[in-house]
CSV table of C-alpha atoms in Angstrom, one decimal:
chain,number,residue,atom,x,y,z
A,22,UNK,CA,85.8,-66.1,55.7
A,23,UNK,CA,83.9,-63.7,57.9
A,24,UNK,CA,80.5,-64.7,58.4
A,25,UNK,CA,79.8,-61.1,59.5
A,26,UNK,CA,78.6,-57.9,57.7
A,27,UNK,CA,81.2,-57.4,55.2
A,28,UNK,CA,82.4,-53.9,54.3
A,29,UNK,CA,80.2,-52.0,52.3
A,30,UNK,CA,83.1,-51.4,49.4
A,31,UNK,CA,83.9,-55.5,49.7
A,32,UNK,CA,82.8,-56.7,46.3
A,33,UNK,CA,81.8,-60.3,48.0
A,34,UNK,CA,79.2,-57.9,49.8
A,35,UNK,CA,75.8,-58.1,47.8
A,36,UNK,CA,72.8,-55.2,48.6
A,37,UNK,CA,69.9,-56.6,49.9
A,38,UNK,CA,66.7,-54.9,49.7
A,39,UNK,CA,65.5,-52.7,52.8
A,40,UNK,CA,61.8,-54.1,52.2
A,41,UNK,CA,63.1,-58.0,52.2
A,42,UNK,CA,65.9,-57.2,54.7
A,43,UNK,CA,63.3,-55.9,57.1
A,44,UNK,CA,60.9,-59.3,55.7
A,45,UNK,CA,63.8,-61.5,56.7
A,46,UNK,CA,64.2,-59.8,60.5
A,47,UNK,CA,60.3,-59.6,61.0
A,48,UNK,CA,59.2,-62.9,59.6
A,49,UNK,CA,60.4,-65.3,62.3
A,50,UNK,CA,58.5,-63.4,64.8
A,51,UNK,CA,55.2,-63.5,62.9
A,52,UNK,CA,55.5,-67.0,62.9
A,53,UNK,CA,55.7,-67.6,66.1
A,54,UNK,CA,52.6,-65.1,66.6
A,55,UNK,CA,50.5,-66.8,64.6
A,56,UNK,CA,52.0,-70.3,65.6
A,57,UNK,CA,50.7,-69.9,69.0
A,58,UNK,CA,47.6,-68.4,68.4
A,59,UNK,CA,47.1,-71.4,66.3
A,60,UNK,CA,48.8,-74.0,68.1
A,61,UNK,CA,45.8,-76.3,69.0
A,62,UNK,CA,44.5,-76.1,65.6
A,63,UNK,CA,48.2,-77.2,64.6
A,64,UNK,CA,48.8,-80.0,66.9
A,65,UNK,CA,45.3,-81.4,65.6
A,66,UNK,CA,45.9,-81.0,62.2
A,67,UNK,CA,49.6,-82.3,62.8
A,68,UNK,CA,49.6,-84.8,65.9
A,69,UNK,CA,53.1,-85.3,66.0
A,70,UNK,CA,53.7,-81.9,67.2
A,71,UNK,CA,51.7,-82.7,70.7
A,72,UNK,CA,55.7,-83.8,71.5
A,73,UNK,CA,56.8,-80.6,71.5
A,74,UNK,CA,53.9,-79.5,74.6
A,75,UNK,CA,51.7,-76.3,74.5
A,76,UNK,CA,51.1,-74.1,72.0
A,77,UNK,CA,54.1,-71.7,72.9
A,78,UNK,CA,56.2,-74.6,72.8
A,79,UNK,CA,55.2,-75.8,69.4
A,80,UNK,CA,55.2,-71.6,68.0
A,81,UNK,CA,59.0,-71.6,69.7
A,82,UNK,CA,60.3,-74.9,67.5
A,83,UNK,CA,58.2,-72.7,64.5
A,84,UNK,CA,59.9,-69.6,65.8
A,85,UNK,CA,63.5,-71.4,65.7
A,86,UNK,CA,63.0,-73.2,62.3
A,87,UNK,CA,62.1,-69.5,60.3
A,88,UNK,CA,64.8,-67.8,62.6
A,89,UNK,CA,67.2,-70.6,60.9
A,90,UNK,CA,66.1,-70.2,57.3
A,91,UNK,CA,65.8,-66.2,57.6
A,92,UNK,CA,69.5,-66.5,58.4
A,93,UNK,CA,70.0,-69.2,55.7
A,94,UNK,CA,68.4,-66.5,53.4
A,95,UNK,CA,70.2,-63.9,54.5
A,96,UNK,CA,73.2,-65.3,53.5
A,97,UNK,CA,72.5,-67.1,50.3
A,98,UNK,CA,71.0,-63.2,49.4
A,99,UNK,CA,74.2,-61.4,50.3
A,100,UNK,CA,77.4,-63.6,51.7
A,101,UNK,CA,77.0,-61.8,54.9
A,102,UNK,CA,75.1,-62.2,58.3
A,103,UNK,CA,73.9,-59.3,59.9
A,104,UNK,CA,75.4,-59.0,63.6
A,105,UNK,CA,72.4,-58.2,65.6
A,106,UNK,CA,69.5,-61.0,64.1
A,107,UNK,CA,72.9,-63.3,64.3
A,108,UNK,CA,73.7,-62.4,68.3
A,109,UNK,CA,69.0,-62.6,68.7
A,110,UNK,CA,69.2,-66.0,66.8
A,111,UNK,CA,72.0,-67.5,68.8
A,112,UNK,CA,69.7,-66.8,72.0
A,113,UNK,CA,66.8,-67.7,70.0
A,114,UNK,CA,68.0,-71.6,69.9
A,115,UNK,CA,69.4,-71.9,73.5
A,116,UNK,CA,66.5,-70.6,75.2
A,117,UNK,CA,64.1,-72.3,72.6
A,118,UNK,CA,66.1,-75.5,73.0
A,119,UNK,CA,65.9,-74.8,77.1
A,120,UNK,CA,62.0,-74.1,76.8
A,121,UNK,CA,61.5,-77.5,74.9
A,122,UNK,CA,63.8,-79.8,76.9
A,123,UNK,CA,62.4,-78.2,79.9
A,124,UNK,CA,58.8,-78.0,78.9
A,125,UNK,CA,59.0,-74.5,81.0
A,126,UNK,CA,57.5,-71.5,78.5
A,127,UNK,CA,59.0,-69.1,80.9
A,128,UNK,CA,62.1,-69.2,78.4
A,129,UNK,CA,60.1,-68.0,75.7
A,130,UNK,CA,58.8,-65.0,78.0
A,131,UNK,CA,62.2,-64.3,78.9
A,132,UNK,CA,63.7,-64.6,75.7
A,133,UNK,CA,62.9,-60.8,74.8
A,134,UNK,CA,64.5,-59.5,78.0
A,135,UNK,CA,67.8,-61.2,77.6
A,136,UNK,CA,68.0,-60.2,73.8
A,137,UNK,CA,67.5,-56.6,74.9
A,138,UNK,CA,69.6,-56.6,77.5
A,139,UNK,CA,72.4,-58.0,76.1
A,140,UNK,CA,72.0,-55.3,73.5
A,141,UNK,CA,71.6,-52.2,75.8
A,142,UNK,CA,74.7,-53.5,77.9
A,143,UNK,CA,76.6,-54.2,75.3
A,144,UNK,CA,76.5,-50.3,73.4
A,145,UNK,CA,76.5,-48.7,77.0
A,146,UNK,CA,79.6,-51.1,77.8
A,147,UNK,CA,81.1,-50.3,74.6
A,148,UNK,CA,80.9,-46.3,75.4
A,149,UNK,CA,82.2,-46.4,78.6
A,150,UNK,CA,85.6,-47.9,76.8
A,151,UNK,CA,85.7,-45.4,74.3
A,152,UNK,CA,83.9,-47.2,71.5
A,153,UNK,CA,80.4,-46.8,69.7
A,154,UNK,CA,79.9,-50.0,68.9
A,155,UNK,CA,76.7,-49.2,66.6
A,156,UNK,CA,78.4,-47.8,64.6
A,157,UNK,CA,79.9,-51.1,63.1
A,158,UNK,CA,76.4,-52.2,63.1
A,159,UNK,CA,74.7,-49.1,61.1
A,160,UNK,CA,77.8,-47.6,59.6
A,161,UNK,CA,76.8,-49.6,55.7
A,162,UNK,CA,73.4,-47.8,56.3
A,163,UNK,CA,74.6,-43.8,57.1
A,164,UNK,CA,77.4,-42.0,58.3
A,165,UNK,CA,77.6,-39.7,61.5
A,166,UNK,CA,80.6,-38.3,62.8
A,167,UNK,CA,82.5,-39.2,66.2
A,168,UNK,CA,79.5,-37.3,68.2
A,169,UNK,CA,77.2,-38.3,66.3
A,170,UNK,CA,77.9,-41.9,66.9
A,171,UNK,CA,78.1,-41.7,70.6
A,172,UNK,CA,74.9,-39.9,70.9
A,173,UNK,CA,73.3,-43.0,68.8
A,174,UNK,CA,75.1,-45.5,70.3
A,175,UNK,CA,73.9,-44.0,74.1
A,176,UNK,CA,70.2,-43.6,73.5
A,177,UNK,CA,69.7,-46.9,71.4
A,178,UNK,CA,71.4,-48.6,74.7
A,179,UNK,CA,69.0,-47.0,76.9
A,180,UNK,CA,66.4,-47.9,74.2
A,181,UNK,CA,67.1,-51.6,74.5
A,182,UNK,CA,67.4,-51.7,78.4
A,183,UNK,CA,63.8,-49.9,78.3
A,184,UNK,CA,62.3,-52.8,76.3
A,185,UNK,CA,64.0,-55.7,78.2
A,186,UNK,CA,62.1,-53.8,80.9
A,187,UNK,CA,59.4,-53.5,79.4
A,188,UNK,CA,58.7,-57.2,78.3
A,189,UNK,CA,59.4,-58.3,82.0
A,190,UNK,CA,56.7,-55.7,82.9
A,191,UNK,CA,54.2,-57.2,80.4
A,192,UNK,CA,55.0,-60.5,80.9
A,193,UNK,CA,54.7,-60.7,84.7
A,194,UNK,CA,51.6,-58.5,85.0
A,195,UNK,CA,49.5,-60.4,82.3
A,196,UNK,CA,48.3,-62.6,80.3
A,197,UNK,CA,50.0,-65.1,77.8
A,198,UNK,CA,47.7,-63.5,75.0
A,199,UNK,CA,48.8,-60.2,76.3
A,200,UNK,CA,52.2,-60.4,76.1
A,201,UNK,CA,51.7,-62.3,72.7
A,202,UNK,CA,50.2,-59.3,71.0
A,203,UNK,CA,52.4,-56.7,72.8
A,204,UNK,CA,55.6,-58.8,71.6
A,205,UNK,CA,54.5,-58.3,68.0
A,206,UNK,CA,51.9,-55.9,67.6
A,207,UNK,CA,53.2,-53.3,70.5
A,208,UNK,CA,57.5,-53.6,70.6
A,209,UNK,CA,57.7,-53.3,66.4
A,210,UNK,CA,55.5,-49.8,66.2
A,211,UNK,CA,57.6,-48.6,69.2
A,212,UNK,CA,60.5,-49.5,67.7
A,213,UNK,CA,59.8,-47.8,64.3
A,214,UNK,CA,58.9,-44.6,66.3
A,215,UNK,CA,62.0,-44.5,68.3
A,216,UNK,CA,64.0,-45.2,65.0
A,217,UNK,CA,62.1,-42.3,63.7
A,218,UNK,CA,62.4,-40.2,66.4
A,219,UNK,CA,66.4,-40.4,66.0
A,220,UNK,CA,66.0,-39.0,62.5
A,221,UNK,CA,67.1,-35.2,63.5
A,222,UNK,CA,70.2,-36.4,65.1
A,223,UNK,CA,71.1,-38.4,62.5
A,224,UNK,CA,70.7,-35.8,59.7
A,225,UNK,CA,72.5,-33.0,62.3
A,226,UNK,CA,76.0,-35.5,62.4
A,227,UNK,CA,75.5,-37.0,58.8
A,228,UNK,CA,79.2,-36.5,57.1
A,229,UNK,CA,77.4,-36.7,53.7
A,230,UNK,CA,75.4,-33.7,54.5
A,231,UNK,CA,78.3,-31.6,56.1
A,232,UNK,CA,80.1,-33.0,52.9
A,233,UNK,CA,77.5,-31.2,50.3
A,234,UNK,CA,77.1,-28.2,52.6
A,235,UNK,CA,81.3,-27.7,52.4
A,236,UNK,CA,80.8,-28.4,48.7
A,237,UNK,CA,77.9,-25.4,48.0
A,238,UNK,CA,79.8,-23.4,50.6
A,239,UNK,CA,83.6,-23.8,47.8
A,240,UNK,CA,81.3,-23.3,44.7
């Protein structure tokens, strides 16, 4: 059985609601933000969790544990995992599993970067062998033709490198709590404004609006 997105017309394939799908993808990231800012208070409250080291370290075992049941959710929800939170969790538990075996937070900084990276290289690989690989990502959410799809594919790539960039900037250059509040607060809203930002491309190579424009144009 494929554990990946299903086919949109596969009847196994349940909908899942934007607002919870987006709950599911964001949650595991808040918890880890407001794991470590209130990791002392934690390891007080729950001694036991001293083991695990600093409070990065103990927001990273949080950060792995929601990562697991937002997947675990995901599929009980809709009998499919979503490619790109699956390829971010598997990284997720090896360089959280690194981070606590090692007791070196550095894997939590870099975490971000390698996510992203793999990402960007992997849609800019994809194009330079003929294939728009987001397409299989987004393709349940909209359709675009051929063009359309490159263009995507291309400037989400360059997206992702930017923001593997971007975190190594931030997290080299300042502080912990800085990096803390730019991985949540500061990646998500640019994000959501690059996704909006697509939005005229999108609508320009959209086959369901060429579709209704052929339609008025035969009436």
């Amino acid at each position: 059985m494929n554990i990946l997105e299903r086919d949109p017309s596969d009847p196994r394939r349940k909908p899942l609601n934007p607002g919870l799908k987006f709950l599911l993808e964001l949650g595991p990231g808040l918890v880890f933000f407001f794991a470590t800012i209130r990791g002392e208070w934690l390891a007080q409250k729950f001694p036991v969790l001293t083991h695990l080291g600093e409070p990065i370290l103990i927001a990273t075992a949080f950060f792995m544990v929601a990562t697991a049941l937002s997947l675990s959710a995901s599929w009980a929800l809709t009998r499919s995992l979503p490619l790109m939170p699956l390829v971010s969790a598997i990284v997720v538990f090896v360089f959280g599993a690194l981070a606590l075996y090692l007791q070196d937070k550095t894997f939590a900084f870099m975490k971000p970067t390698i996510i992203n990276s793999l990402f960007g290289v992997a849609l800019l690989g994809g194009l330079a062998f003929g294939r728009s690989l987001l397409g299989y990502v987004f393709d349940s959410a909209f359709q675009l033709d051929a063009e359309g799809w490159r263009k995507l594919t291309f400037r989400w790539g360059l997206f992702f490198l930017f923001l593997a960039v971007l975190n190594e900037v931030v997290w080299r250059n300042f502080s912990e709590a800085t990096w803390l509040y730019f991985k949540v607060w500061g990646t998500i809203p640019i994000t959501l404004l690059f996704t909006f930002s697509q939005m005229p491309l999108i609508m320009r190579h959209s086959l369901e609006d060429k579709a209704g424009g052929e339609e008025k144009a035969g009436k």
